[in-house]
Coordinates of C-alpha atoms in Angstrom, one line a residue:
Chain C
X7 CA 11.3 -7.1 21.8
X8 CA 13.4 -8.9 23.9
X9 CA 13.9 -12.6 23.2
X10 CA 13.0 -14.6 26.2
X11 CA 13.8 -18.2 27.2
X12 CA 10.8 -20.5 27.6
X13 CA 9.6 -23.7 29.1
X14 CA 10.6 -27.8 28.3
X15 CA 7.8 -30.3 28.8
X16 CA 7.6 -33.7 28.2
X17 CA 4.1 -35.1 27.0
X18 CA 2.8 -38.8 26.5
X19 CA -0.1 -38.6 24.2
X20 CA -2.1 -41.5 25.4
X21 CA -2.1 -40.1 29.0
X22 CA -3.3 -36.7 27.7
X23 CA -7.6 -36.6 28.8
X24 CA -9.6 -37.2 25.7
X25 CA -6.4 -37.8 23.4
X26 CA -7.7 -40.2 21.3
X27 CA -11.3 -38.9 21.0
X28 CA -9.6 -35.6 19.7
X29 CA -8.1 -37.8 16.8
X30 CA -11.1 -39.4 16.4
X31 CA -13.2 -36.3 15.7
X32 CA -10.5 -35.4 12.9
X33 CA -10.8 -38.6 11.4
X34 CA -14.6 -38.0 10.9
X35 CA -13.9 -34.7 9.4
X36 CA -11.5 -35.8 7.0
X37 CA -14.3 -38.6 6.2
X38 CA -16.7 -35.9 5.7
X39 CA -14.8 -33.8 3.4
X40 CA -13.9 -36.6 1.4
X41 CA -17.6 -37.2 0.8
X42 CA -18.3 -33.8 0.0
X43 CA -15.2 -33.9 -2.4
X44 CA -16.3 -36.7 -4.3
X45 CA -19.6 -35.2 -4.7
X46 CA -18.3 -31.9 -6.2
X47 CA -16.3 -33.6 -8.5
X48 CA -18.9 -35.4 -10.0
X49 CA -20.9 -32.6 -10.2
X50 CA -18.1 -30.8 -12.0
X51 CA -17.8 -33.4 -14.6
X52 CA -21.4 -33.0 -15.3
X53 CA -20.9 -29.1 -15.7
X54 CA -17.9 -29.5 -17.9
X55 CA -20.3 -31.5 -20.3
X56 CA -23.2 -29.1 -20.3
X57 CA -20.6 -26.6 -21.2
X58 CA -19.1 -28.7 -24.0
X59 CA -22.7 -29.0 -25.1
X60 CA -23.6 -25.1 -25.1
X61 CA -20.3 -24.7 -26.9
X62 CA -21.6 -26.8 -29.8
X63 CA -24.7 -25.4 -29.7
X64 CA -23.5 -21.9 -30.1
X65 CA -21.0 -22.2 -32.9
X66 CA -23.9 -23.8 -34.7
X67 CA -26.0 -20.8 -34.1
X68 CA -23.2 -18.4 -34.8
X69 CA -22.4 -20.5 -38.2
X70 CA -26.3 -20.2 -38.9
X71 CA -25.7 -16.1 -39.2
X72 CA -22.7 -15.9 -40.5
X73 CA -22.2 -14.9 -44.4
X74 CA -21.2 -18.7 -45.2
X75 CA -24.0 -19.9 -42.9
X76 CA -26.7 -18.1 -44.3
X77 CA -25.4 -19.0 -48.2
X78 CA -25.2 -22.7 -46.9
X79 CA -28.6 -22.3 -45.6
X80 CA -30.4 -20.7 -48.5
X81 CA -28.6 -23.2 -50.8
X82 CA -29.8 -25.8 -48.8
X83 CA -33.7 -24.7 -48.5
X84 CA -33.2 -24.2 -51.9
X85 CA -32.2 -27.7 -52.7
X86 CA -35.0 -29.1 -50.4
X87 CA -37.7 -27.1 -52.4
X88 CA -36.3 -28.3 -55.8
X89 CA -36.4 -31.9 -54.3
X90 CA -39.8 -31.6 -53.2
X91 CA -40.9 -29.8 -56.6
X92 CA -39.4 -32.6 -58.7
X93 CA -40.9 -35.3 -56.3
X94 CA -44.4 -33.6 -57.0
X95 CA -43.9 -33.8 -60.6
Chain F
X19 CA -24.8 -8.9 -36.7
X20 CA -24.3 -7.9 -33.0
X21 CA -21.1 -6.3 -32.3
X22 CA -19.6 -8.4 -29.4
X23 CA -15.7 -7.6 -29.4
X24 CA -14.4 -4.2 -29.6
X25 CA -10.7 -4.7 -30.5
X26 CA -8.6 -1.4 -29.6
X27 CA -5.4 -1.0 -31.0
X28 CA -3.2 2.4 -30.3
X29 CA -1.4 3.4 -33.4
X30 CA 2.0 5.0 -32.6
X31 CA 4.9 5.8 -35.3
X32 CA 3.9 2.1 -36.6
X33 CA 5.6 -0.3 -39.1
X34 CA 2.2 -0.1 -41.6
X35 CA 3.3 -3.6 -43.0
X36 CA 3.1 -4.9 -39.3
X37 CA -0.1 -2.9 -38.7
X38 CA -2.0 -4.4 -41.9
X39 CA -1.6 -8.1 -40.7
X40 CA -2.6 -6.4 -37.1
X41 CA -6.0 -5.4 -39.2
X42 CA -5.9 -8.3 -41.1
X43 CA -6.1 -10.8 -38.3
X44 CA -8.6 -9.0 -36.2
X45 CA -11.4 -9.0 -38.8
X46 CA -14.6 -11.2 -37.7
X47 CA -18.5 -11.2 -37.9
X48 CA -19.1 -9.7 -34.3
X49 CA -15.9 -7.7 -34.2
X50 CA -15.4 -3.8 -34.7
X51 CA -11.5 -2.5 -34.5
X52 CA -11.0 0.9 -33.2
X53 CA -7.4 2.4 -34.3
X54 CA -6.6 5.4 -31.9
X55 CA -3.7 7.7 -33.8
X56 CA -2.0 9.2 -31.2
X57 CA -1.0 12.5 -31.8
X58 CA -1.6 13.1 -35.8
X59 CA 2.1 13.5 -36.6
X60 CA 3.0 10.4 -35.0
X61 CA 2.5 8.7 -38.6
X62 CA 4.7 9.1 -41.3
X63 CA 1.8 8.5 -43.8
X64 CA -1.5 9.4 -42.6
X65 CA -3.1 8.8 -46.1
X66 CA -1.8 5.2 -46.3
X67 CA -3.3 4.5 -42.7
X68 CA -6.8 5.8 -43.7
X69 CA -6.6 3.7 -46.6
X70 CA -6.0 0.8 -44.3
X71 CA -8.7 1.6 -41.8
X72 CA -11.1 1.8 -45.1
X73 CA -9.6 -1.5 -46.5
X74 CA -10.3 -3.4 -43.2
X75 CA -13.2 -2.1 -41.7
X76 CA -11.5 -0.5 -38.5
X77 CA -13.0 2.8 -37.5
X78 CA -9.9 5.4 -37.1
X79 CA -9.7 7.9 -34.6
X80 CA -7.3 11.0 -34.7
X81 CA -6.0 12.3 -31.5
X82 CA -4.7 15.7 -32.3
X83 CA -2.4 15.6 -29.1
X84 CA -0.4 13.2 -28.0
X85 CA -1.9 11.1 -25.2
X86 CA -0.1 7.9 -24.4
X87 CA -1.2 4.3 -24.5
X88 CA -3.4 4.4 -21.8
X89 CA -5.6 7.8 -22.6
X90 CA -5.3 6.7 -26.2
X91 CA -7.2 3.3 -25.4
X92 CA -9.6 5.0 -23.2
X93 CA -10.4 7.3 -26.2
X94 CA -11.2 4.3 -28.1
X95 CA -13.1 2.3 -25.4
X96 CA -15.6 5.8 -25.0
X97 CA -16.6 5.0 -28.7
X98 CA -16.6 1.0 -28.6
X99 CA -20.1 -0.9 -28.8
X100 CA -18.8 -4.3 -28.1
X101 CA -19.4 -6.0 -25.2
X102 CA -15.9 -7.0 -24.8
X103 CA -12.8 -5.0 -25.1
X104 CA -9.8 -6.4 -26.6
X105 CA -6.3 -4.7 -26.7
X106 CA -4.4 -5.6 -29.4
X107 CA -0.6 -3.7 -29.7
X108 CA -0.2 -2.5 -33.4
X109 CA 2.7 -4.7 -34.1
X110 CA 1.0 -8.1 -33.2
X111 CA -1.7 -10.0 -34.7
X112 CA -4.4 -12.5 -33.6
X113 CA -4.6 -15.9 -34.6
X114 CA -7.1 -17.0 -37.1
X115 CA -10.6 -17.7 -35.6
X116 CA -9.6 -16.6 -32.4
X117 CA -13.0 -15.3 -31.8
X118 CA -14.8 -19.2 -31.5
X119 CA -12.6 -20.2 -28.1
X120 CA -13.7 -17.0 -26.7
X121 CA -18.1 -17.8 -26.7
X122 CA -18.5 -20.5 -24.3
X123 CA -16.9 -18.1 -21.6
X124 CA -19.0 -14.8 -22.5
X125 CA -21.6 -15.4 -20.4
X126 CA -19.8 -16.4 -17.1
X127 CA -16.7 -14.4 -17.5
X128 CA -15.6 -10.8 -17.0
X129 CA -11.9 -11.1 -17.8
X130 CA -11.0 -13.8 -20.4
X131 CA -6.9 -14.4 -21.2
X132 CA -5.0 -17.1 -23.3
X133 CA -1.9 -18.6 -24.2
X134 CA 0.3 -16.9 -26.6
X135 CA 2.6 -17.2 -29.2
X136 CA 5.9 -15.1 -29.4
X137 CA 6.9 -14.3 -33.1
X138 CA 10.2 -13.3 -34.7
X139 CA 10.3 -10.2 -36.6
X140 CA 8.2 -11.5 -39.8
X141 CA 5.7 -13.1 -38.0
X142 CA 7.0 -16.7 -37.6
X143 CA 6.3 -18.6 -34.0
X144 CA 9.4 -19.0 -32.0
X145 CA 7.7 -20.4 -29.0
X146 CA 4.7 -20.6 -27.3
X147 CA 3.9 -19.1 -24.0
X148 CA 1.4 -21.1 -21.7
X149 CA -0.2 -20.0 -18.7
X150 CA -2.0 -21.2 -15.7
X151 CA -5.4 -20.3 -14.4
X152 CA -6.4 -17.6 -12.9
X153 CA -3.6 -17.2 -10.2
X154 CA -4.1 -13.2 -8.3
X155 CA -0.8 -13.6 -6.2
X156 CA 0.9 -14.8 -9.4
X157 CA -0.5 -11.8 -10.9
X158 CA 0.8 -9.5 -8.6
X159 CA 4.5 -10.8 -9.0
X160 CA 4.6 -10.7 -12.6
X161 CA 1.6 -9.7 -15.3
X162 CA 1.6 -13.1 -17.2
X163 CA -2.4 -12.3 -18.4
X164 CA -1.7 -10.0 -21.1
X165 CA -1.8 -10.5 -24.4
X166 CA -4.2 -11.9 -24.8
X167 CA -7.0 -10.2 -22.7
X168 CA -10.8 -9.5 -22.9
X169 CA -12.4 -7.2 -20.5
X170 CA -16.1 -6.8 -20.2
X171 CA -16.7 -3.1 -21.1
X172 CA -19.0 -2.5 -18.4
X173 CA -16.5 -3.8 -15.8
X174 CA -13.8 -1.5 -17.8
X175 CA -16.0 1.1 -17.1
X176 CA -17.0 0.7 -13.6
X177 CA -12.9 0.3 -12.9
X178 CA -12.5 3.9 -14.4
X179 CA -10.7 2.4 -17.7
X180 CA -6.6 2.5 -17.9
X181 CA -4.8 4.6 -16.0
X182 CA -2.1 6.8 -17.6
X183 CA 0.3 6.6 -14.3
X184 CA 0.9 3.2 -15.1
X185 CA 1.6 3.4 -18.6
X186 CA 3.9 0.6 -19.5
X187 CA 2.0 -1.8 -17.3
X188 CA -1.3 -0.2 -17.9
X189 CA -3.1 -3.8 -18.8
X190 CA -1.3 -5.2 -15.1
X191 CA -2.8 -2.2 -13.3
X192 CA -6.2 -2.8 -15.3
X193 CA -6.4 -6.8 -14.6
X194 CA -5.3 -6.4 -10.8
X195 CA -8.3 -3.9 -10.8
X196 CA -10.8 -5.5 -12.5
X197 CA -9.6 -8.8 -9.9
X198 CA -10.8 -6.5 -7.1
X199 CA -14.3 -6.0 -8.9
X200 CA -14.9 -9.5 -10.2
X201 CA -13.7 -13.0 -9.4
X202 CA -15.1 -14.2 -13.1
X203 CA -12.0 -14.9 -14.6
X204 CA -11.2 -17.6 -17.5
X205 CA -8.2 -19.1 -18.8
X206 CA -8.4 -19.8 -22.3
X207 CA -5.4 -22.8 -23.0
X208 CA -5.6 -21.8 -26.9
X209 CA -2.8 -19.5 -28.2
X210 CA -4.8 -16.6 -29.7
X211 CA -1.9 -13.9 -29.8
X212 CA 1.1 -13.2 -31.7
X213 CA 3.5 -11.4 -29.8
X214 CA 5.8 -10.2 -32.4
X215 CA 9.5 -9.6 -31.5
X216 CA 10.2 -6.2 -32.7
X217 CA 13.5 -4.6 -32.4
X218 CA 12.4 -2.3 -29.7
X219 CA 9.5 -4.7 -27.9
X220 CA 9.9 -6.2 -24.9
X221 CA 9.3 -9.6 -26.4
X222 CA 12.5 -9.4 -27.9
X223 CA 14.7 -7.8 -24.9
X224 CA 13.1 -7.2 -21.8
X225 CA 15.7 -4.4 -21.4
X226 CA 14.0 -2.4 -23.9
X227 CA 11.4 -0.9 -21.7
X228 CA 12.8 -0.9 -18.2
X229 CA 10.6 1.9 -17.4
X230 CA 7.4 -0.4 -18.0
X231 CA 8.6 -3.0 -15.3
X232 CA 9.2 0.3 -13.1
X233 CA 5.5 1.1 -13.7
X234 CA 4.9 -2.6 -13.1
X235 CA 6.9 -2.5 -9.4
X236 CA 4.3 0.8 -9.1
X237 CA 1.2 -1.3 -9.9
X238 CA 2.2 -3.9 -7.6
X239 CA 2.6 -1.8 -4.8
X240 CA -0.4 -0.2 -5.4
X241 CA -2.4 -3.5 -5.4
X242 CA -0.8 -4.4 -2.4
X243 CA -2.0 -1.3 -0.6
X244 CA -5.3 -1.5 -2.2
X245 CA -6.0 -5.1 -0.4
X246 CA -4.4 -4.2 2.7
X247 CA -1.3 -6.4 2.4
X248 CA 1.6 -5.1 4.8
X249 CA 4.7 -5.4 2.2
X250 CA 7.0 -3.9 -0.1
X251 CA 7.4 -4.8 -3.9
X252 CA 10.6 -5.2 -5.0
X253 CA 12.3 -6.2 -8.3
X254 CA 14.1 -9.6 -8.8
X255 CA 17.5 -9.0 -9.8
X256 CA 18.6 -10.5 -13.2
X257 CA 14.5 -11.4 -13.7
X258 CA 13.1 -8.2 -15.5
X259 CA 9.4 -8.5 -15.2
X260 CA 9.2 -10.2 -11.6
X261 CA 8.6 -8.8 -8.6
X262 CA 8.9 -10.0 -5.0
X263 CA 7.0 -8.9 -1.9
X264 CA 9.2 -8.2 1.2
X265 CA 7.0 -8.6 4.5
X266 CA 8.0 -6.8 7.8
X267 CA 8.5 -8.2 11.0
X268 CA 5.9 -11.1 12.1
X269 CA 3.4 -9.5 15.1
X270 CA 2.3 -12.8 16.3
X271 CA 3.7 -15.8 17.9
X272 CA 4.3 -19.2 16.0
X273 CA 4.3 -22.6 16.7
X274 CA 6.8 -25.0 15.2
X275 CA 5.6 -28.9 14.6
X276 CA 8.8 -31.2 13.9
X277 CA 7.7 -34.9 13.7
X278 CA 10.9 -36.7 14.2
X279 CA 12.9 -40.2 15.3
X280 CA 15.9 -37.8 16.8
X281 CA 18.2 -39.3 13.3
X282 CA 22.0 -38.5 14.0
X283 CA 23.4 -36.6 11.2
X284 CA 27.0 -37.0 12.5
X285 CA 28.3 -38.5 16.1
X286 CA 26.9 -36.6 18.9
X287 CA 24.4 -34.5 16.7
X288 CA 20.7 -35.1 15.5
X289 CA 19.6 -33.4 12.2
X290 CA 16.9 -31.9 14.6
X291 CA 19.7 -29.7 16.4
X292 CA 20.9 -28.5 12.9
X293 CA 17.2 -27.7 11.8
X294 CA 17.0 -25.4 14.9
X295 CA 20.2 -24.0 14.7
X296 CA 18.8 -22.6 11.1
X297 CA 15.8 -21.3 12.7
X298 CA 16.8 -20.1 16.1
X299 CA 17.7 -16.5 14.7
X300 CA 14.2 -15.9 13.7
X301 CA 12.4 -17.6 16.9
X302 CA 12.0 -15.9 20.2
X303 CA 10.7 -12.3 19.1
X304 CA 7.7 -13.4 20.7
X305 CA 7.1 -15.1 24.3
X306 CA 4.3 -17.0 22.9
X307 CA 6.7 -18.9 20.1
X308 CA 7.2 -22.8 20.8
X309 CA 8.4 -25.8 19.4
X310 CA 6.8 -29.3 19.8
X311 CA 8.5 -31.8 18.7
X312 CA 6.3 -35.1 18.0
X313 CA 8.6 -38.7 18.4
X314 CA 7.6 -42.3 19.2
X315 CA 10.5 -42.7 21.1
X316 CA 11.3 -41.6 25.2
X317 CA 14.8 -41.3 24.6
X318 CA 16.1 -38.1 22.7
X319 CA 19.8 -38.8 23.1
X320 CA 20.2 -35.5 25.0
X321 CA 18.8 -33.4 21.9
X322 CA 15.8 -31.7 23.6
X323 CA 18.4 -30.7 26.7
X324 CA 20.8 -29.4 24.2
X325 CA 18.0 -27.5 22.2
X326 CA 16.4 -26.1 25.1
X327 CA 19.9 -24.2 26.3
X328 CA 20.2 -22.8 23.0
X329 CA 16.9 -21.7 21.6
X330 CA 14.6 -19.2 22.9
X331 CA 11.1 -20.6 22.4
X332 CA 9.1 -23.3 24.5
X333 CA 9.6 -26.7 23.8
X334 CA 7.2 -29.5 24.0
X335 CA 8.5 -33.1 23.2
X336 CA 5.2 -35.5 22.8
X337 CA 5.8 -39.1 22.9
X338 CA 3.1 -41.2 20.6
X339 CA 3.9 -44.8 21.3
X340 CA 1.3 -45.9 18.6
X341 CA 3.3 -47.1 15.0
X342 CA 4.7 -44.7 13.0
X343 CA 2.0 -42.5 10.7
X344 CA 3.5 -39.2 9.8
X345 CA -0.2 -37.9 9.4
X346 CA -1.0 -39.2 12.8
X347 CA 2.2 -37.5 14.4
X348 CA 1.4 -34.3 12.4
X349 CA -2.6 -34.0 13.9
X350 CA -0.9 -34.4 17.4
X351 CA 1.3 -31.8 17.2
X352 CA -1.4 -29.4 15.7
X353 CA -3.5 -30.4 18.8
X354 CA -0.7 -29.8 21.2
X355 CA 0.4 -26.4 19.6
X356 CA -1.0 -23.1 21.7
X357 CA -0.3 -20.6 18.8
X358 CA -3.0 -19.8 15.6
X359 CA 0.0 -19.7 13.4
X360 CA 1.8 -23.3 12.6
X361 CA 4.8 -24.1 10.9
X362 CA 5.0 -27.9 9.9
X363 CA 8.8 -29.0 9.8
X364 CA 10.5 -32.2 8.5
X365 CA 13.7 -32.7 10.8
X366 CA 15.7 -32.8 7.7
X367 CA 15.6 -29.5 6.7
X368 CA 17.7 -26.2 7.1
X369 CA 16.5 -22.6 6.4
X370 CA 19.0 -20.9 4.0
X371 CA 16.8 -17.3 3.1
X372 CA 16.7 -14.2 4.8
X373 CA 13.5 -13.7 7.6
X374 CA 11.9 -17.0 6.4
X375 CA 9.3 -16.6 9.3
X376 CA 8.2 -13.0 8.2
X377 CA 7.8 -13.8 4.5
X378 CA 5.6 -17.1 5.5
X379 CA 3.5 -15.1 7.6
X380 CA 3.0 -12.3 4.9
X381 CA 2.2 -14.8 2.1
X382 CA -0.1 -16.3 4.3
X383 CA -1.8 -12.4 4.7
X384 CA -3.0 -12.3 0.9
X385 CA -6.8 -12.9 0.7
X386 CA -8.2 -16.6 0.8
X387 CA -4.8 -18.2 1.2
X388 CA -5.2 -21.2 3.0
X389 CA -1.4 -22.8 3.3
X390 CA 2.0 -21.7 2.0
X391 CA 5.1 -23.9 1.2
X392 CA 8.6 -23.2 0.3
X393 CA 11.3 -23.8 -1.9
X394 CA 13.0 -26.7 -1.3
X395 CA 16.6 -27.4 -2.5
X396 CA 18.9 -30.5 -2.1
X397 CA 22.3 -29.8 -0.4
X398 CA 23.8 -29.3 -4.2
X399 CA 21.3 -26.5 -4.8
X400 CA 19.1 -28.5 -7.5
X401 CA 15.5 -28.1 -6.8
X402 CA 13.8 -31.0 -4.5
X403 CA 10.4 -29.2 -4.3
X404 CA 9.0 -26.4 -6.5
X405 CA 5.2 -26.8 -5.5
X406 CA 3.4 -30.0 -6.3
X407 CA 1.8 -30.6 -10.3
X408 CA -0.7 -32.9 -10.9
X409 CA -0.9 -35.0 -14.0
X410 CA -2.6 -38.1 -15.3
X411 CA -3.7 -39.1 -11.8
X412 CA 0.1 -39.0 -10.7
X413 CA 1.5 -35.9 -7.9
X414 CA 4.9 -35.0 -8.6
X415 CA 7.3 -32.5 -7.3
X416 CA 7.6 -29.8 -10.3
X417 CA 11.2 -29.0 -11.5
X418 CA 12.7 -31.7 -9.8
X419 CA 16.4 -31.7 -10.1
X420 CA 16.2 -28.6 -11.8
X421 CA 18.9 -25.9 -11.6
X422 CA 16.6 -22.6 -10.6
X423 CA 18.8 -19.7 -11.8
X424 CA 20.8 -21.8 -14.4
X425 CA 17.6 -22.7 -16.5
X426 CA 16.0 -19.4 -15.5
X427 CA 12.4 -20.7 -14.5
X428 CA 10.1 -18.1 -13.7
X429 CA 8.1 -20.5 -11.9
X430 CA 10.9 -20.9 -9.2
X431 CA 11.5 -17.3 -8.9
X432 CA 8.1 -16.0 -8.1
X433 CA 5.9 -16.4 -5.4
X434 CA 2.6 -18.5 -6.9
X435 CA -0.1 -20.3 -6.5
X436 CA 0.2 -24.1 -6.9
X437 CA -2.1 -27.3 -6.6
X438 CA -0.1 -28.6 -3.5
X439 CA 3.3 -28.2 -1.1
X440 CA 5.3 -30.8 0.3
X441 CA 4.6 -31.7 4.3
X442 CA 8.0 -31.0 4.8
X443 CA 7.3 -27.6 5.1
X444 CA 4.2 -25.8 5.9
X445 CA 3.1 -23.0 7.1
X446 CA -0.9 -22.1 8.1
X447 CA -3.4 -21.1 10.5
X448 CA -4.8 -24.4 12.9
X449 CA -8.2 -23.3 12.4
X450 CA -7.6 -24.2 8.5
X451 CA -6.3 -27.2 9.8
X452 CA -8.9 -28.4 11.8
X453 CA -11.4 -27.4 9.5
X454 CA -10.0 -29.7 6.8
X455 CA -9.8 -32.5 9.3
X456 CA -6.2 -32.6 9.6
X457 CA -4.0 -35.4 7.6
X458 CA -5.3 -38.4 6.8
X459 CA -4.4 -41.1 8.9
X460 CA -5.3 -43.4 6.0
X461 CA -2.1 -42.2 4.5
X462 CA 0.4 -43.1 6.8
X463 CA 3.7 -42.4 5.3
X464 CA 2.9 -40.7 1.6
X465 CA 0.7 -38.6 -0.3
X466 CA -0.7 -37.7 3.2
X467 CA 0.3 -33.9 2.0
X468 CA -1.2 -34.4 -1.8
X469 CA -4.5 -35.3 0.1
X470 CA -4.1 -32.4 2.8
X471 CA -3.6 -29.8 0.0
X472 CA -6.8 -31.0 -2.1
X473 CA -8.6 -30.9 0.6
X474 CA -7.7 -27.4 1.6
X475 CA -8.4 -26.2 -2.2
X476 CA -11.5 -28.1 -2.0
X477 CA -12.8 -25.8 0.6
X478 CA -12.1 -22.8 -1.4
X479 CA -8.8 -21.7 -0.4
X480 CA -5.5 -21.1 -2.6
X481 CA -2.3 -22.7 -1.8
X482 CA 1.2 -20.3 -2.5
X483 CA 4.5 -21.8 -3.3
X484 CA 6.8 -19.1 -1.5
X485 CA 9.8 -18.9 -3.3
X486 CA 10.9 -16.1 -1.4
X487 CA 11.7 -19.0 1.2
X488 CA 14.5 -21.3 0.5
X489 CA 15.4 -24.2 2.7
X490 CA 17.7 -27.2 2.1
X491 CA 16.1 -30.3 2.5
X492 CA 18.2 -33.2 3.1
X493 CA 15.0 -35.7 1.9
X494 CA 14.6 -38.9 3.5
X495 CA 17.9 -39.1 5.5
X496 CA 16.1 -39.6 8.8
X497 CA 14.0 -42.3 7.7
X498 CA 13.9 -45.0 4.8
X499 CA 11.9 -43.8 1.9
X500 CA 9.0 -46.1 1.1
X501 CA 5.9 -45.7 -1.3
X502 CA 3.1 -48.2 -0.4
X503 CA 0.9 -49.0 -3.9
X504 CA -2.2 -49.3 -1.3
X505 CA -1.5 -45.5 -0.8
X506 CA -1.0 -44.8 -4.1
X507 CA -4.3 -46.4 -5.4
X508 CA -6.1 -44.7 -2.4
X509 CA -5.1 -40.7 -3.4
X510 CA -6.3 -42.1 -6.8
X511 CA -9.7 -43.1 -5.9
X512 CA -10.3 -40.2 -3.3
X513 CA -9.3 -37.5 -6.3
X514 CA -10.3 -39.1 -9.6
X515 CA -10.4 -35.8 -11.5
X516 CA -8.6 -33.5 -9.5
X517 CA -5.1 -35.4 -10.0
X518 CA -5.7 -35.7 -13.7
X519 CA -4.8 -32.3 -14.8
X520 CA -3.0 -29.1 -12.8
X521 CA -4.8 -25.6 -13.5
X522 CA -1.4 -24.3 -12.3
X523 CA 0.8 -26.1 -14.3
X524 CA 1.7 -23.9 -17.2
X525 CA 3.6 -26.3 -19.1
X526 CA 0.8 -28.6 -19.8

């Protein structure tokens, strides 16, 4: 495509119609985004804490059904029953 | 016990001691391990293989004919019952307790990958490969998410499994096809995989399997075609495994915004003139190309007149009488700009690479990309800016003062996702700028680009560090460098969590 020379213009920003209003619209939008962002960051913190809680709970449930876990809980149940039996005696 | 993970290992002329370590490492309560002997003659001791499989509870599938890695893996996948498929090479091994970090992600992810170790032949760790969070553009240009990867079996079946025509980079192809089907990618920032440097492995010497890199190139091109990006995938010389996309000539006009104070580089010549000299070859292909220069000064020392005779684009000189505020000047430039595609430049930048505007246009055309930056170097070619990274509440230029090729830094070679790019060179659509509310005037001098990029990311766009575009940045030669403490405090207050850690900074 053939190259073309363009025009040269000189503008004073404050002389343009609605100049500062246009910048004010941007400022308002900027603040709006900032508020949304802070809200999202707080929500992410809460979600992360929930995930960590779920992770610990799932680890506990995995342990419960694993071989070592089953042995542990069986021994624990035996110990509790022996203790109760001893107390009754 | 429910089987959650199906570990698939194609077997082809294995070193049996290494295979035994592989089998031992993969054991777990919720795990099944499927070995596929790829061709019944491709083993020196079939009896020993059967004994190992029995010893470690693995299912052995024997293929009479040699199928190749993809079809052998697919054969195992057909028999898998686990929710997730994991691909483990016969000479590699997994970390103890590898399943535990995966459980929190199982419900919400379709593709999970982790950091990994590279070990010597004996299995001793040499170094750790840290990886960034899921980066679709990076993944096209470098397959970083293999070793370790877990794919949801239903998704694997939906995308048609591994493809034999991309053997050597079949995992790369799989990851990219899954990314078209699902956005649920999860990165586990813990090494779960040990990649052994066998004598003939790519871990030991990338050139061992140059055919694999050719396959990777084909994978990248296939993916570019799938997502409708008009570019050609090319290997990057001296960097096996690294790919760049070369884009055709742009088909739309551009507005270039340059805030300037007409600083003098030498008697009678401003920095702005040198910038536009470097940009001149790439402008004017479209009649609507324009340059918008935003200054606080009436007197331009004859610069505009000189430039207008030399450059083939429209020139607009906008004067803003208010006290210097970089954000305000940028916003004024964007308001004046007529075209949708806008390049923001500092006046102390000079372009150094081929077709920079075409590359910037092309990178912006990737799905979901909102902003593109470039690699900026000092006049001595040390790195000035390789993308922002955030750590402990502080933003920084990554690899500042590093030597790109001397140190072989991959992050500076491939185009990749980053948390932010410098305001010295930013390319985006005007609509994006308007959507995020422009640059914040509360930050007049510094961190306005950091704040801007965080706003762009917050709206769900990704930001690309376009390392295939290089420019020299004579940083702060045209104004006094000055950081206001209140700006630093403001940015930390506005982004308390976003600046604490960087998802794309692998060296963390």
